[in-house]
mmCIF file of C-alpha atoms and ligand atoms in Angstrom:
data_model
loop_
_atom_site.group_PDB
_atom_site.id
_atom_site.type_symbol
_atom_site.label_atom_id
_atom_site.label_comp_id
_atom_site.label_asym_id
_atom_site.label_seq_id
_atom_site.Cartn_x
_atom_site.Cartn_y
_atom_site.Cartn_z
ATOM 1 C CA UNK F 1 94.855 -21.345 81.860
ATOM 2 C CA UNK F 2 92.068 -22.253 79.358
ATOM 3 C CA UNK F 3 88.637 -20.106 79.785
ATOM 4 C CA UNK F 4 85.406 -21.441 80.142
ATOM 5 C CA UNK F 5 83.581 -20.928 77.082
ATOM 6 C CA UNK F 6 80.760 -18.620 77.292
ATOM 7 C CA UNK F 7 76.823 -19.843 76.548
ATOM 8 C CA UNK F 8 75.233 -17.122 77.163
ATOM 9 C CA UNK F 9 71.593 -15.209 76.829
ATOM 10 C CA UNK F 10 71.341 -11.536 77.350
ATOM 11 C CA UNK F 11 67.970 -10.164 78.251
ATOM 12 C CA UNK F 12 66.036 -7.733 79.939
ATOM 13 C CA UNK F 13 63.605 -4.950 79.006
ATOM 14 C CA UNK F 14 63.105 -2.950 75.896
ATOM 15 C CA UNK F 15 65.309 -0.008 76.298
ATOM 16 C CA UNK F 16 68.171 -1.191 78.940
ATOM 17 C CA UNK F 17 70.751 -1.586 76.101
ATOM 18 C CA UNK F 18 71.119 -5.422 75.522
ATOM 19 C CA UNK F 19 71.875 -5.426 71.875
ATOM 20 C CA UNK F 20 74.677 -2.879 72.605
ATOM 21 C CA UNK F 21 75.568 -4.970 75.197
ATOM 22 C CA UNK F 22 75.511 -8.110 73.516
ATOM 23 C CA UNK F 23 77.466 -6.348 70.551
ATOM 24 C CA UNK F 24 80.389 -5.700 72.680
ATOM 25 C CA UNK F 25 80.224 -8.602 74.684
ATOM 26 C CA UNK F 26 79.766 -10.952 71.067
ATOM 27 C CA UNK F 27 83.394 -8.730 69.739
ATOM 28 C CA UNK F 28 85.483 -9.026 73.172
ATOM 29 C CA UNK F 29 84.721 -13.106 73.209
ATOM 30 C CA UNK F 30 85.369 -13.583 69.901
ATOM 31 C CA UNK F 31 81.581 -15.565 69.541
ATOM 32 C CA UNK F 32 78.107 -15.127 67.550
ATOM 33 C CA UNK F 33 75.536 -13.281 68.950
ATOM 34 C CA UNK F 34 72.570 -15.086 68.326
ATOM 35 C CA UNK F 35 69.243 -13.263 67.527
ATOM 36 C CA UNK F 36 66.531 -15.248 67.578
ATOM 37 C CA UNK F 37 64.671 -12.573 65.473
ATOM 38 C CA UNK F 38 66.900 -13.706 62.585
ATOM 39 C CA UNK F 39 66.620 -16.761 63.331
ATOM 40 C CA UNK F 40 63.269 -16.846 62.828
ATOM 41 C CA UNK F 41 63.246 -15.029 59.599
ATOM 42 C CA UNK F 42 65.632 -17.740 58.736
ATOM 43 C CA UNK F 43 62.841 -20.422 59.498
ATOM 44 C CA UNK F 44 60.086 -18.494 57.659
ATOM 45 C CA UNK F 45 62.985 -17.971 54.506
ATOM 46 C CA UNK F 46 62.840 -21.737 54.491
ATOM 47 C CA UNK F 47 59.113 -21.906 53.962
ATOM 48 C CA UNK F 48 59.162 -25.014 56.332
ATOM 49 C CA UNK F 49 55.774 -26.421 58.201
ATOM 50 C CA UNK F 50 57.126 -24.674 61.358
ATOM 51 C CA UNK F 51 58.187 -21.313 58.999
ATOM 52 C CA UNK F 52 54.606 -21.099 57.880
ATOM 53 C CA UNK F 53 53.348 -21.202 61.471
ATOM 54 C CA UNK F 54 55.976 -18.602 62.464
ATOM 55 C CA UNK F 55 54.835 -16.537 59.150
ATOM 56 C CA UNK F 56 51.115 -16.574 60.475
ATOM 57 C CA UNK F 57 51.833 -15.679 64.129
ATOM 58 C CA UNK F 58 53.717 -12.516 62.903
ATOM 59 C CA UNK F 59 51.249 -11.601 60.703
ATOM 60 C CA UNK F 60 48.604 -11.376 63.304
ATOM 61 C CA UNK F 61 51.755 -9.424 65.741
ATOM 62 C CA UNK F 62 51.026 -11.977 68.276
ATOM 63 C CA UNK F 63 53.855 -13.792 70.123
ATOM 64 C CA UNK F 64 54.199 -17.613 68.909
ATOM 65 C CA UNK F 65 52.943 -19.881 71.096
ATOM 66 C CA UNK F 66 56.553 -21.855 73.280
ATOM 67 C CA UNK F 67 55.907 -24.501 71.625
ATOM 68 C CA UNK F 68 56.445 -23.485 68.054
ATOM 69 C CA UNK F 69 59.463 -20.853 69.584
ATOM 70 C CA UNK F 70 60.856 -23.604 70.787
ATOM 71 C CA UNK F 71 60.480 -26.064 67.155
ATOM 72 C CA UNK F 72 61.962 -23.305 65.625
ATOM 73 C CA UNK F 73 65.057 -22.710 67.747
ATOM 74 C CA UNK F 74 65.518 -26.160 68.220
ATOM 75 C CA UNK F 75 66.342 -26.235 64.536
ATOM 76 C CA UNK F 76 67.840 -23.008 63.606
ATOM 77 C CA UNK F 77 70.175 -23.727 66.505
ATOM 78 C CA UNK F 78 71.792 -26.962 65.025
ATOM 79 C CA UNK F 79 72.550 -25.218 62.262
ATOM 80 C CA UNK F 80 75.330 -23.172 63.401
ATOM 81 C CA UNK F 81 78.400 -23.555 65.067
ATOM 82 C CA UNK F 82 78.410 -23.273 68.686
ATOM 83 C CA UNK F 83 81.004 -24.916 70.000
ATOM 84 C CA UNK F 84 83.583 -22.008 70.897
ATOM 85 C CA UNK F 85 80.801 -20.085 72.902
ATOM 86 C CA UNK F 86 77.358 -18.221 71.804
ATOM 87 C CA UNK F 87 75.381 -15.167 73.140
ATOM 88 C CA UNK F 88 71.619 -15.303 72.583
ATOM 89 C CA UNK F 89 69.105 -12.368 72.224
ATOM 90 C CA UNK F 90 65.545 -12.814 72.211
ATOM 91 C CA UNK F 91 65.059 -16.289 73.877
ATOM 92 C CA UNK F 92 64.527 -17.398 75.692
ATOM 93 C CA UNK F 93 61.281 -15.062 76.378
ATOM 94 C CA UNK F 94 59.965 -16.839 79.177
ATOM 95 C CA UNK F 95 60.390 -19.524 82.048
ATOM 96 C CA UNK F 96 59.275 -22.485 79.821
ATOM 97 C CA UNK F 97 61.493 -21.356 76.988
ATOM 98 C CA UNK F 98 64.489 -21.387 79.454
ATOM 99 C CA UNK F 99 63.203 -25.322 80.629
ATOM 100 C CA UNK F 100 63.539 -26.525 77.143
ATOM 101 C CA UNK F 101 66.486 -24.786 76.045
ATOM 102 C CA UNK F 102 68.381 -26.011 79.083
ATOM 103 C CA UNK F 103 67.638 -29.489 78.160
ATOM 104 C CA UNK F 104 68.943 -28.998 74.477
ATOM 105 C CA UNK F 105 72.078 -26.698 74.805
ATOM 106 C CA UNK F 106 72.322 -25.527 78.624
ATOM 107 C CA UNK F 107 73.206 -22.028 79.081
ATOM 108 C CA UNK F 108 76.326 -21.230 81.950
ATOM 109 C CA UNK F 109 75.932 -17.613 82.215
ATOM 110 C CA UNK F 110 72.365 -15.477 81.698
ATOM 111 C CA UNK F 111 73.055 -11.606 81.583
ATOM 112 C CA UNK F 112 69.820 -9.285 83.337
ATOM 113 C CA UNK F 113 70.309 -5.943 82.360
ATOM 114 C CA UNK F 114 67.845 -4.145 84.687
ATOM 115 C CA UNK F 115 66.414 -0.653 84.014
ATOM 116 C CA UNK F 116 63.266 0.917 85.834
ATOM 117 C CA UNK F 117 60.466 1.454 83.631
ATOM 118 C CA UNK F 118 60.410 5.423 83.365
ATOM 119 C CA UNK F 119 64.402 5.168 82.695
ATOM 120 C CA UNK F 120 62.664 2.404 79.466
ATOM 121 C CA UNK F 121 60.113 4.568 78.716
ATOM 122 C CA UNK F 122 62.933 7.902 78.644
ATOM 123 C CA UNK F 123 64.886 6.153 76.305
ATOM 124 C CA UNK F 124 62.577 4.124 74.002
ATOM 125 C CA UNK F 125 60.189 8.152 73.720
ATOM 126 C CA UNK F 126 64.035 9.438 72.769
ATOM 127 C CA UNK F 127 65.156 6.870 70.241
ATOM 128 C CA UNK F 128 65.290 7.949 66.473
ATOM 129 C CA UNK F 129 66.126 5.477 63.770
ATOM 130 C CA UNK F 130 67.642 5.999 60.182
ATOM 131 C CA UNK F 131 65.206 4.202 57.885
ATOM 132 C CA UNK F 132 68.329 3.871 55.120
ATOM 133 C CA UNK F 133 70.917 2.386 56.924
ATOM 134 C CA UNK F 134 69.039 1.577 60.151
ATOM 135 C CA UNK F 135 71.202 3.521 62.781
ATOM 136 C CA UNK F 136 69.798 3.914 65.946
ATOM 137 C CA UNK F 137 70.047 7.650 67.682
ATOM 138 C CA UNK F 138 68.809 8.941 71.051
ATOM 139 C CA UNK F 139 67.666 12.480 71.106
ATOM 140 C CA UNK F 140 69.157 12.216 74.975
ATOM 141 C CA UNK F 141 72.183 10.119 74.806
ATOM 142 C CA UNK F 142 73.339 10.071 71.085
ATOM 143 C CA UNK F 143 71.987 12.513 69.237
ATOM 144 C CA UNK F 144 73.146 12.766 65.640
ATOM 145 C CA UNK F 145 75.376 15.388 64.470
ATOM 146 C CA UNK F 146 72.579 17.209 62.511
ATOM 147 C CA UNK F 147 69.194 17.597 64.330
ATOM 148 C CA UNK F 148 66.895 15.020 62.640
ATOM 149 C CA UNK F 149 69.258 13.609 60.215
ATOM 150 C CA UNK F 150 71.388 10.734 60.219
ATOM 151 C CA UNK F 151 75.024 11.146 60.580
ATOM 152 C CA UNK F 152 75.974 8.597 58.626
ATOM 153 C CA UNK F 153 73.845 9.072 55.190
ATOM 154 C CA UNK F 154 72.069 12.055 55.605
ATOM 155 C CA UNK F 155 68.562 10.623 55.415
ATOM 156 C CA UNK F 156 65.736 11.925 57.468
ATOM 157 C CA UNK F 157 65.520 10.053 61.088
ATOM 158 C CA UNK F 158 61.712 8.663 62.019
ATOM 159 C CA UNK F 159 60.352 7.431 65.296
ATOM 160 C CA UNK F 160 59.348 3.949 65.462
ATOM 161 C CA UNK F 161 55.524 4.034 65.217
ATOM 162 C CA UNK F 162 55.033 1.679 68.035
ATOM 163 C CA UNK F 163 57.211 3.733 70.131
ATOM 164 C CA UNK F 164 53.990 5.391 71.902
ATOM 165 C CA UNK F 165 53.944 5.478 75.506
ATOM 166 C CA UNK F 166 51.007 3.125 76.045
ATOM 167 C CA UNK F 167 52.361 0.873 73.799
ATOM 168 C CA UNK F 168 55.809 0.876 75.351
ATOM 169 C CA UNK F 169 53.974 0.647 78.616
ATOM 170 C CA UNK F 170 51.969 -2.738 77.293
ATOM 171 C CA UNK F 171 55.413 -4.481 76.510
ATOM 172 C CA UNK F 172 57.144 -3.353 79.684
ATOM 173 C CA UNK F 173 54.256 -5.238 80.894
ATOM 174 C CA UNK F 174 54.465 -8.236 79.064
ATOM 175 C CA UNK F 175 58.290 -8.287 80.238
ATOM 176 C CA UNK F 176 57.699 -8.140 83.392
ATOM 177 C CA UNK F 177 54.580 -10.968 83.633
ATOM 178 C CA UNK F 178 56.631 -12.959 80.865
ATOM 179 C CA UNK F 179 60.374 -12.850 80.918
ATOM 180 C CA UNK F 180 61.534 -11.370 84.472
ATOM 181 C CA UNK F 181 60.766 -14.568 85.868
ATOM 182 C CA UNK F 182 63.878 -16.133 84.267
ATOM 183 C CA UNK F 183 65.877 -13.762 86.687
ATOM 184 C CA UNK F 184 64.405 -16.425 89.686
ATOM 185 C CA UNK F 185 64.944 -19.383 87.262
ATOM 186 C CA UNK F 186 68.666 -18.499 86.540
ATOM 187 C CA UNK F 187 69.464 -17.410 89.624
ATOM 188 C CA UNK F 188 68.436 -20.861 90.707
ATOM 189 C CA UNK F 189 70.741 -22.611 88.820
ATOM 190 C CA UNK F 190 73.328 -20.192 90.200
ATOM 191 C CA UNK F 191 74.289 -18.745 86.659
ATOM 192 C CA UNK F 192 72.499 -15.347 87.098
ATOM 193 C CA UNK F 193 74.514 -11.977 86.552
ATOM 194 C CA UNK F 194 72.446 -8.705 87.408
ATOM 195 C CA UNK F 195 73.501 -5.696 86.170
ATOM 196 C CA UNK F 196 72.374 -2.240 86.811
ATOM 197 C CA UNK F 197 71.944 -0.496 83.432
ATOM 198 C CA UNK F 198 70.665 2.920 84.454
ATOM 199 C CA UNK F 199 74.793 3.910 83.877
ATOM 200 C CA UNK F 200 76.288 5.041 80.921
ATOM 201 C CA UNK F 201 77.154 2.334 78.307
ATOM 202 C CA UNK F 202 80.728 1.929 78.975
ATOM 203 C CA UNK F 203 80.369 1.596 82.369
ATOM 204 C CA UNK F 204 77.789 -1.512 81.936
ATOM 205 C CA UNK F 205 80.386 -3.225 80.105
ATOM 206 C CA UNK F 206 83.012 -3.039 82.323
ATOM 207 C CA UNK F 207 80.682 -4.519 84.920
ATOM 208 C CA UNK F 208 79.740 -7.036 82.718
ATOM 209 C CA UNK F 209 83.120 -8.018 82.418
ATOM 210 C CA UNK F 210 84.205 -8.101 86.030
ATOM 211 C CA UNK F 211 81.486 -10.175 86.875
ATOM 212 C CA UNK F 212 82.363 -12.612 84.126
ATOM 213 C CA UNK F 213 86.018 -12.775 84.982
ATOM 214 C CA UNK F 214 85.213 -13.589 88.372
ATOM 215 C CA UNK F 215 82.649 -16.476 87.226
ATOM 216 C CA UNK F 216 86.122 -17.673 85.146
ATOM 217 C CA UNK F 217 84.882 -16.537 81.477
ATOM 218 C CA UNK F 218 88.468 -14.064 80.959
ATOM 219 C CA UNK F 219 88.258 -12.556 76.975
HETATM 220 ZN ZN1 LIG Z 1 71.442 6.482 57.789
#
């Protein structure tokens, strides 16, 4: 039996574990996880018309206006290889996003991880990053070995700076007026899979892939 190949985009809010998710789910499919973080670094590395827009809108730490999102991941997108199956992270960020990328490479599966916003706020308050090697910890759920120090090189762990509580409260916000609408959207179109991301990491996965095998994608 051949599987259905997966074109996917994993979202939901700061905190609820989608880049693990997508990690795992990117490894068991054998397909590219597609950040469109990197992908716009990639456009801005290129020093293109759009890449100086991009540059700009960064530098004031606004979000880019859908339009110029959407220039940008038009292109970036054509550049790689696709055809086996993709998981995207990061866009699309909002109901207009998910219009236009429908029309240019339509998605058959979008992933909602939901989380409430105290379990966000818990987590995001608890997270510690290496600023060597860039390992994430969580003071709750995966604390390193050594209290403050990174198991892997030893260098001193640092909280993000924007990891305040009003600040994580403001995007939690802007996820919730911006990008929860594509839960309606997808769920539309019949390609919406919900999953409840308050449990333990392992046990997200494994619903992730139930649900999937029963939409026909089988790893
Ligand atoms: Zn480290």
């Amino acid at each position: 039996m051949k599987t259905k190949r997966l074109k996917a985009v994993i979202f939901g809010p700061q905190g609820c574990g989608k880049g693990t998710q997508g990690e795992l789910l990117a490894d068991r499919f054998d397909v590219p996880l597609v950040g469109a973080g990197d992908l716009f670094r990639a456009e801005i590395a290129r020093g293109t018309q759009l890449g100086k827009l991009a540059e700009e809108s960064v530098s004031n730490g606004k979000l880019a206006p859908d339009e110029l999102v959407n220039g940008i991941m038009s292109r970036q997108l054509k550049t790689l290889d696709l055809s086996h199956g993709f998981i995207l992270d990061g866009y699309p960020r909002d109901v207009d996003q998910a219009v236009f990328l429908q029309r240019i490479l339509p998605l058959n599966v979008a992933v909602c991880i939901k989380i409430s916003d105290a379990t966000a706020v818990k987590r995001l308050l608890s997270r510690r990053q290496c600023p060597a090697c860039k390992t994430v910890y969580s003071l709750t759920d995966a604390p390193p070995m050594k209290p403050g120090r990174c198991s892997l090189c030893g260098t001193k762990l640092v909280k993000r700076t924007d990891d305040t509580d009003n600040t994580i409260r403001e995007r939690l916000a802007t996820y919730h007026f911006m990008t929860e609408p594509l839960t309606r959207y997808y769920r539309e179109r019949g390609i919406l899979l919900m999953l409840n991301g308050e449990q333990p990491i392992p046990y997200v996965f494994d619903d992730l892939i139930k649900k999937l095998a029963k939409l026909g994608f089988v790893a």
